[in-house]
Coordinates of C-alpha atoms and ligand atoms in Angstrom, one line a residue:
M6 CA -11.4 19.0 -10.7
K7 CA -8.1 19.0 -8.9
I8 CA -8.1 16.6 -6.1
L9 CA -5.5 16.9 -2.9
G10 CA -4.7 13.8 -1.3
I11 CA -3.6 13.3 1.8
E12 CA -2.0 10.4 3.5
S13 CA -0.6 10.0 6.7
S14 CA -1.5 6.8 8.2
C15 CA 1.4 4.5 8.8
D16 CA 5.6 5.5 8.6
D17 CA 5.1 8.2 5.1
T18 CA 3.6 11.8 5.3
S19 CA 2.3 11.6 1.6
V20 CA 0.6 14.0 -0.7
A21 CA -1.0 14.5 -3.8
L22 CA -2.9 17.2 -6.1
I23 CA -3.7 15.0 -8.9
E24 CA -6.6 16.0 -12.1
A25 CA -9.2 13.8 -12.0
S26 CA -11.8 13.8 -14.4
E27 CA -13.6 9.6 -15.0
N28 CA -11.0 7.2 -15.5
N29 CA -8.8 9.3 -16.0
F30 CA -5.8 10.4 -13.0
V31 CA -3.2 12.5 -14.0
V32 CA -0.3 13.2 -10.3
L33 CA 0.4 17.1 -11.2
A34 CA 2.9 16.8 -8.1
E35 CA 3.5 14.5 -4.8
K36 CA 5.9 14.5 -2.9
T37 CA 6.7 11.4 0.0
A38 CA 8.4 12.0 3.3
S39 CA 9.2 8.7 4.7
Q40 CA 10.3 8.1 8.3
I41 CA 11.9 4.8 7.2
D42 CA 15.2 5.6 8.1
I43 CA 13.9 6.7 12.0
H44 CA 11.9 4.0 13.1
K45 CA 14.8 1.3 11.4
K46 CA 17.2 2.0 14.4
Y47 CA 13.7 0.3 16.8
G48 CA 12.8 -2.7 14.3
G49 CA 9.2 -1.4 13.2
V50 CA 7.0 1.6 13.4
V51 CA 7.1 3.8 16.6
P52 CA 4.1 5.4 16.7
E53 CA 4.7 8.1 19.0
I54 CA 7.8 9.1 16.8
A55 CA 5.3 8.6 14.0
G56 CA 2.9 10.8 15.3
R57 CA 5.7 13.4 16.1
E58 CA 7.4 13.2 12.5
H59 CA 4.1 14.0 10.8
A60 CA 3.3 16.8 12.4
I61 CA 6.7 17.9 10.8
A62 CA 6.0 17.2 7.5
I63 CA 3.2 17.8 7.4
M64 CA 2.4 21.7 6.0
P65 CA 6.2 21.7 4.0
V66 CA 5.3 18.6 2.4
I67 CA 1.2 20.4 1.1
E68 CA 2.9 23.8 0.7
E69 CA 6.0 22.5 -2.0
V70 CA 2.5 19.7 -3.8
L71 CA 0.9 23.4 -4.2
S72 CA 3.3 24.9 -5.8
L73 CA 4.7 22.4 -7.3
G74 CA 1.3 20.9 -9.0
Y75 CA 0.0 24.8 -9.4
T76 CA 3.4 25.8 -12.0
R77 CA 3.3 22.5 -13.3
D78 CA -0.4 22.7 -14.9
A79 CA -0.5 24.3 -17.7
M80 CA -4.5 24.7 -17.5
Q81 CA -4.2 27.2 -14.5
K82 CA -3.6 29.9 -15.9
K83 CA -5.4 32.5 -13.1
P84 CA -3.1 33.1 -10.1
F85 CA -4.9 33.7 -7.1
D86 CA -3.8 35.4 -4.4
F87 CA -5.0 32.8 -2.3
P88 CA -4.1 29.8 -0.1
R89 CA -1.2 31.9 0.7
L90 CA 1.9 29.2 2.3
R91 CA 3.5 29.1 5.7
S92 CA 7.0 30.2 3.4
G93 CA 5.6 33.7 1.8
Q94 CA 5.2 32.0 -1.5
V95 CA 1.6 32.2 -2.4
A96 CA 0.3 28.9 -4.7
H97 CA -1.3 29.5 -7.7
G98 CA -4.8 28.3 -7.1
K99 CA -6.7 25.8 -4.3
P100 CA -7.6 22.1 -4.6
D101 CA -11.9 21.4 -5.6
A102 CA -11.4 18.9 -2.8
I103 CA -9.2 17.8 -0.3
A104 CA -9.3 13.9 0.5
V105 CA -8.1 12.4 3.0
T106 CA -7.0 9.0 5.5
A107 CA -9.3 9.1 8.3
G108 CA -8.7 5.3 9.1
P109 CA -7.2 2.2 9.8
G110 CA -4.3 2.9 10.8
L111 CA -2.2 4.2 13.6
I112 CA -4.0 7.3 15.5
T113 CA -0.1 8.9 16.0
G114 CA -0.1 9.8 12.2
L115 CA -4.7 10.1 11.1
V116 CA -4.9 12.7 13.6
I117 CA -2.4 15.3 12.2
G118 CA -3.1 14.1 8.6
V119 CA -6.7 14.7 9.9
E120 CA -6.6 17.9 10.9
A121 CA -4.7 19.5 8.6
A122 CA -6.9 18.7 6.0
K123 CA -9.6 20.0 8.3
N124 CA -7.5 23.2 8.7
L125 CA -6.9 23.7 4.2
S126 CA -10.7 23.1 4.5
Y127 CA -12.1 25.2 6.4
L128 CA -9.8 28.1 5.2
W129 CA -10.4 27.5 1.5
E130 CA -13.7 27.2 2.0
V131 CA -13.3 23.8 -0.6
P132 CA -14.6 20.3 0.4
L133 CA -13.7 17.3 2.7
I134 CA -13.9 14.3 1.3
R135 CA -13.0 11.2 4.8
V136 CA -11.1 8.2 2.7
N137 CA -10.7 4.3 4.1
H138 CA -6.5 4.0 3.7
M139 CA -8.1 0.5 2.6
D140 CA -10.5 1.2 -0.5
G141 CA -7.8 3.9 -1.5
H142 CA -5.0 0.9 -2.0
V143 CA -8.5 -0.8 -4.5
H144 CA -7.4 3.1 -6.2
S145 CA -4.1 2.7 -6.3
V146 CA -4.5 0.4 -9.5
L147 CA -6.1 3.3 -11.8
L148 CA -2.2 5.3 -11.0
K149 CA 0.0 5.8 -13.5
N150 CA 3.2 7.7 -13.6
Q151 CA 2.3 10.0 -15.9
I152 CA 5.3 12.7 -15.4
N153 CA 8.8 11.9 -17.1
K154 CA 12.0 12.7 -15.7
S155 CA 11.7 15.9 -17.2
G156 CA 8.3 17.0 -15.3
A157 CA 6.3 16.7 -18.4
N158 CA 3.3 15.1 -18.4
I159 CA 3.2 12.2 -20.7
K160 CA -0.2 10.7 -22.3
I161 CA -1.3 7.2 -21.6
E162 CA -3.7 4.6 -21.9
N163 CA -6.5 4.9 -19.1
Q164 CA -7.8 2.0 -16.8
S165 CA -10.7 1.4 -15.0
I166 CA -12.7 -0.7 -12.7
E167 CA -15.4 -3.8 -13.5
F168 CA -17.8 -4.9 -11.3
P169 CA -17.4 -7.0 -9.5
A170 CA -14.4 -6.8 -8.5
L171 CA -12.4 -9.6 -6.2
C172 CA -10.0 -7.1 -3.9
L173 CA -6.8 -9.1 -2.2
L174 CA -5.3 -6.4 -0.2
V175 CA -1.6 -6.9 1.6
S176 CA -0.1 -4.7 3.1
G177 CA 2.3 -4.4 7.1
G178 CA -1.3 -3.8 8.6
H179 CA -3.2 -6.0 6.0
T180 CA -4.1 -9.3 4.9
E181 CA -7.7 -9.2 3.3
L182 CA -9.9 -10.5 0.7
L183 CA -13.3 -7.9 -0.2
L184 CA -15.8 -8.3 -2.9
A185 CA -16.6 -4.6 -4.9
T186 CA -20.1 -4.2 -5.9
D187 CA -18.5 -0.2 -6.4
H188 CA -16.3 2.5 -5.5
G189 CA -16.2 1.8 -2.1
V190 CA -18.7 -0.3 -1.0
Y191 CA -17.5 -3.9 -0.3
E192 CA -18.5 -6.8 1.4
K193 CA -15.8 -8.6 3.3
L194 CA -15.3 -11.9 2.0
G195 CA -12.0 -13.6 3.9
A196 CA -9.0 -11.6 7.0
T197 CA -6.1 -12.5 8.0
R198 CA -6.6 -13.9 11.9
D199 CA -3.7 -13.0 13.5
D200 CA -0.6 -11.4 11.5
A201 CA -0.4 -9.6 7.5
A202 CA 1.8 -11.1 5.5
G203 CA 3.7 -8.2 5.4
E204 CA 4.3 -8.4 9.5
C205 CA 4.9 -11.8 8.9
F206 CA 7.4 -10.5 6.1
D207 CA 9.2 -8.1 8.2
K208 CA 9.5 -10.0 11.8
V209 CA 10.9 -12.8 9.7
A210 CA 13.3 -10.2 8.0
K211 CA 14.5 -8.9 12.4
L212 CA 14.9 -12.9 12.8
L213 CA 17.7 -13.1 9.8
G214 CA 19.0 -9.7 11.1
L215 CA 17.9 -7.5 8.0
E216 CA 16.6 -4.0 8.1
Y217 CA 12.5 -2.4 8.3
P218 CA 10.8 -2.8 5.7
G219 CA 11.9 -5.6 5.9
G220 CA 9.6 -6.9 3.1
P221 CA 11.4 -5.5 0.0
K222 CA 14.7 -7.7 1.6
I223 CA 13.1 -11.3 1.8
S224 CA 12.3 -10.8 -1.8
A225 CA 15.8 -9.6 -3.1
L226 CA 17.1 -12.6 -1.5
A227 CA 14.5 -14.7 -3.0
K228 CA 15.4 -14.5 -5.6
K229 CA 18.7 -16.2 -5.9
G230 CA 17.7 -19.8 -3.5
N231 CA 15.4 -22.3 -3.8
A232 CA 12.1 -22.3 -2.7
N233 CA 11.8 -26.8 -2.2
T234 CA 15.2 -25.7 -0.1
I235 CA 13.2 -25.4 4.2
S236 CA 9.5 -26.7 3.9
F237 CA 7.6 -23.7 5.5
P238 CA 4.2 -24.0 6.7
R239 CA 1.1 -22.8 4.0
P240 CA -1.6 -22.0 7.2
M241 CA -5.2 -22.8 6.5
I242 CA -4.9 -23.4 2.9
K243 CA -6.8 -25.9 3.3
E244 CA -9.4 -24.7 6.0
N245 CA -12.7 -24.3 3.5
N246 CA -13.1 -20.4 3.7
L247 CA -11.3 -16.9 2.5
D248 CA -9.2 -16.6 5.9
F249 CA -5.9 -16.8 6.0
S250 CA -3.3 -16.6 9.4
F251 CA 1.0 -15.9 9.7
A252 CA 1.5 -15.8 12.7
G253 CA 2.4 -19.8 12.9
L254 CA 4.5 -19.1 9.9
K255 CA 6.7 -16.2 11.6
T256 CA 7.1 -19.5 14.8
A257 CA 7.7 -22.3 12.2
A258 CA 11.1 -19.9 10.8
L259 CA 11.8 -18.8 14.3
Y260 CA 12.3 -22.8 15.0
W261 CA 14.6 -23.7 12.4
L262 CA 16.6 -20.4 13.2
R263 CA 16.7 -21.7 16.4
D264 CA 17.5 -25.4 15.5
N265 CA 19.6 -25.3 12.2
E266 CA 22.0 -23.5 10.9
L267 CA 21.7 -21.6 7.4
S268 CA 25.0 -21.7 5.5
A269 CA 27.8 -20.0 5.4
L270 CA 28.0 -20.0 1.8
D271 CA 25.9 -16.4 1.6
V272 CA 29.1 -14.9 3.9
N273 CA 31.2 -16.1 0.5
P274 CA 29.9 -18.7 -1.8
D275 CA 34.7 -19.1 -2.8
L276 CA 35.1 -20.8 -0.3
P277 CA 36.2 -24.3 -0.1
A278 CA 33.4 -26.6 2.2
G279 CA 34.9 -27.2 5.3
I280 CA 37.0 -24.9 6.1
F281 CA 35.3 -21.7 8.6
G282 CA 32.3 -24.1 9.3
V283 CA 31.2 -23.6 5.2
Q284 CA 28.8 -25.8 5.2
H285 CA 27.8 -26.4 1.4
N286 CA 25.0 -28.7 2.3
N287 CA 23.4 -26.8 4.7
P288 CA 20.5 -23.9 3.0
T289 CA 21.6 -20.6 2.1
R290 CA 19.8 -16.9 3.7
A291 CA 18.3 -16.9 0.4
D292 CA 17.0 -20.7 -0.6
F293 CA 15.9 -19.2 3.2
C294 CA 14.3 -16.7 2.0
T295 CA 12.8 -18.4 -1.2
S296 CA 11.3 -21.5 1.1
F297 CA 9.4 -19.0 3.1
E298 CA 8.2 -16.4 0.3
Q299 CA 6.9 -19.7 -1.3
A300 CA 4.9 -20.1 1.2
I301 CA 3.1 -16.8 1.5
V302 CA 2.3 -17.1 -1.9
D303 CA 0.6 -20.4 -2.4
V304 CA -1.5 -19.2 1.3
I305 CA -2.5 -15.9 -0.7
V306 CA -2.5 -17.8 -5.0
E307 CA -4.9 -20.2 -3.4
K308 CA -7.1 -18.5 -1.0
T309 CA -6.9 -16.0 -4.8
S310 CA -8.3 -18.4 -6.8
R311 CA -11.1 -20.0 -4.4
A312 CA -12.8 -16.4 -4.2
A313 CA -11.6 -16.4 -7.9
E314 CA -14.1 -19.6 -8.6
K315 CA -16.3 -18.8 -6.2
Y316 CA -17.6 -15.3 -7.0
Q317 CA -16.6 -14.7 -10.8
P318 CA -15.0 -11.0 -10.8
T319 CA -14.8 -8.6 -14.0
T320 CA -11.4 -7.3 -12.2
I321 CA -9.2 -8.6 -9.9
I322 CA -7.7 -5.9 -7.9
F323 CA -3.8 -6.4 -6.1
G324 CA -3.2 -3.5 -4.0
G325 CA -1.5 -2.9 -0.5
G326 CA 2.8 -2.4 0.3
V327 CA 2.2 -6.3 -0.2
S328 CA 1.6 -6.2 -4.3
A329 CA 5.1 -5.2 -4.6
N330 CA 6.0 -8.7 -4.5
E331 CA 7.3 -9.7 -7.7
K332 CA 7.1 -13.4 -7.3
M333 CA 2.8 -13.1 -5.7
R334 CA 2.7 -10.8 -8.7
A335 CA 3.6 -13.2 -11.3
T336 CA 2.3 -16.5 -9.8
L337 CA -1.1 -14.3 -8.5
R338 CA -1.4 -12.8 -12.8
A339 CA -0.5 -16.9 -14.2
E340 CA -3.8 -18.8 -11.5
L341 CA -6.4 -15.9 -12.2
Q342 CA -5.5 -15.7 -16.2
K343 CA -6.1 -19.9 -16.0
I344 CA -9.2 -19.8 -14.0
L345 CA -11.0 -16.1 -15.6
P346 CA -8.8 -15.9 -19.1
N347 CA -11.5 -12.8 -19.3
S348 CA -11.1 -10.3 -16.1
K349 CA -8.6 -7.4 -16.0
F350 CA -6.3 -7.9 -13.0
L351 CA -4.9 -4.8 -12.1
I352 CA -1.6 -4.3 -9.7
P353 CA -0.6 -0.9 -9.0
E354 CA 2.9 0.8 -10.1
K355 CA 5.5 0.0 -7.8
K356 CA 5.8 2.9 -7.1
Y357 CA 1.8 3.7 -6.1
S358 CA 1.6 -0.7 -4.2
M359 CA 3.5 1.6 -0.7
D360 CA 1.5 3.6 1.3
N361 CA 0.9 7.6 -1.3
G362 CA -1.6 10.9 -1.1
A363 CA -2.0 10.0 -5.3
M364 CA -4.2 7.3 -4.4
I365 CA -6.1 9.1 -1.4
A366 CA -7.1 11.2 -3.7
V367 CA -8.1 9.0 -6.9
A368 CA -10.6 7.0 -4.0
G369 CA -11.8 10.5 -2.8
Y370 CA -12.6 11.4 -6.7
F371 CA -14.4 8.4 -6.9
Q372 CA -16.8 9.9 -3.2
A373 CA -17.0 12.9 -4.3
Q374 CA -18.4 12.0 -7.0
K375 CA -21.3 10.4 -5.0
N376 CA -20.9 13.2 -3.1
N377 CA -19.7 12.1 0.0
F378 CA -18.5 15.0 1.3
T379 CA -17.4 15.5 5.4
S380 CA -17.9 18.4 7.0
W381 CA -14.7 20.0 8.2
R382 CA -17.0 20.0 11.9
D383 CA -17.6 16.4 11.9
I384 CA -15.2 14.3 10.9
V385 CA -13.4 11.8 13.1
V386 CA -10.2 9.7 12.4
D387 CA -11.4 5.9 13.2
P388 CA -8.3 3.5 12.9
N389 CA -10.6 0.3 13.2
W390 CA -12.6 1.6 10.1
E391 CA -13.0 -1.4 7.7
A392 CA -13.1 -0.6 4.6
Y393 CA -16.3 -2.9 4.2
I394 CA -18.0 -1.4 6.4
S395 CA -19.4 2.6 5.5
G396 CA -17.8 5.6 8.0
Ligands
KG4_423 O1 0.6 -1.1 2.5 P1 2.3 -0.2 3.5 O2 3.0 0.7 2.7 O3 1.8 0.2 4.5 C1 0.7 -0.4 5.3 O4 0.0 0.1 5.4 O5 1.0 -1.4 5.9 O6 2.4 -1.8 3.3 C2 4.2 -1.8 3.6 C3 3.8 -4.1 4.1 C4 5.5 -3.3 4.6 O7 5.4 -4.8 5.2 C5 6.1 -4.5 4.5 O8 7.4 -5.0 3.9 C6 6.1 -4.7 2.6 O9 5.2 -3.9 3.0 N1 6.5 -4.9 1.3 C7 6.8 -6.5 1.1 C8 7.4 -6.0 -0.5 N2 7.3 -4.5 -0.8 C9 6.6 -3.7 0.6 N3 6.7 -8.0 1.0 C10 7.0 -8.9 0.6 N4 7.3 -7.8 -1.0 C11 7.6 -7.2 -0.7 N5 8.7 -6.8 -2.6
ZN424 ZN1 -1.5 1.4 3.5

C-alpha cells in the first residue's frame, strides 16, 4: 500500500510517499523543507516562526512529493484525474492512506501538518492515521536509502523488528528507554528528568559559540580531542533506575568555561607557545567537546546496557536525532554485543535519524495493519503525547 507520511513537529516540514508491504518499505519520493537557517539566528527553534514556516512549506512539499512519487512509480500506469494540485499539475494517483505526526512536539507545527492531512483525507476520501513522533523514530530503522543518485530504486536487504524490542530514543526533546512488545505498544522504562541529551548538546554548543543545532558540530570537533582532559560529571550513572538527567552536565560545562580558559591552539595549532596568549597545556575546544561527549555517551551506554541485561530484548533500537552520533553508535553497538550477542542492534541510516516524513509513514503502516485509523473529524494534536500511552 502507498502511504503519504507528513511530519511537522519541530523545524522540518518533511513529507514522503512510501510503498509499504510486510518488512519492505520503498521510499518513492521524499522532500524536507528545513528551517534550520531561519532558527539558527535565534540559537534554537522559535515556535511561532516554526508554525509560520510550516504553513508556507506544507502544500508545496506535499505537491512535489506526490508528483515525483507517482512519476517514479512504474506500477502506477493509469493516471487519475485526481488529486489536482494547486500548481495546475495533476498528480498521477493518490495514496492509500495518510499518516501524520500528531505529537509530541511543538503545537504550532503539529497543527499545520494535521490540518493539511485532515483536508487531504476528506478531499481524497483516503483514511487517516494518527502517528506518534517517537513511534516514527523507532520505525526509522526499517528505512533504507533505496533510491540511487539517478533516481532508480535499488534493491536492498529487508530488516524487521522482533519483539520484545528495547528502544533508546534520544533527540532534541526526548531521552527515553521504552520496551516495545508490538509495533506501537510501549512500556516506559526510564526517561530524562530534565533536559534531553540533544538539548544538552545544543545548549553547550551555544556556550562554545557554535551554531544551532550544535550536536553535529560538537561531535565533529570531538573526533579530534582527548576525552580524558576534562572530568565532567556522569549524572545519575550509579543510580539504580533507568532515568537520566542532563541539566547538571550542562551547568558543569558552563562553570568550566567560566572558570577555565581553552587553549588558543584551535585558532592556529602552529603558533609557538607563549605568544598571543597561546597555552599549550590548556584543553583545546576539541578536548572540551570530546570530554563532554564522552560523559553523555557513558551515561546513555550504561543505562541502556542495564536495561538490556534486565529485559533481554530480541531487538535493540537506537533512534532519534542523536542516533547520528558516531561515538554513541559505535560504543553502544560494542557494549550491547557483549551483553546480548544474539540480539539485533538496529540504527537508522543517518539520513533517517533526523525528523522525516518517511518514518512517520512506516509507523503509520503498522497502525494501518491494526486498523487504527482516525477520522478527519476526530483527529487531535497532542504536544505532550507519550509513545507509551496509546492515543
Ligand atoms: O529527532 P530530531 O531530528 O528532532 C527532535 O525531535 O528533537 O533530533 C535533533 C537533535 C538536535 O538536538 C541535534 O543537535 C541532535 O539531534 N543531533 C546530534 C547529532 N546529530 C543531531 N547530537 C549529537 N551528535 C550528533 N551527531
Ligand atoms: Zn525527532
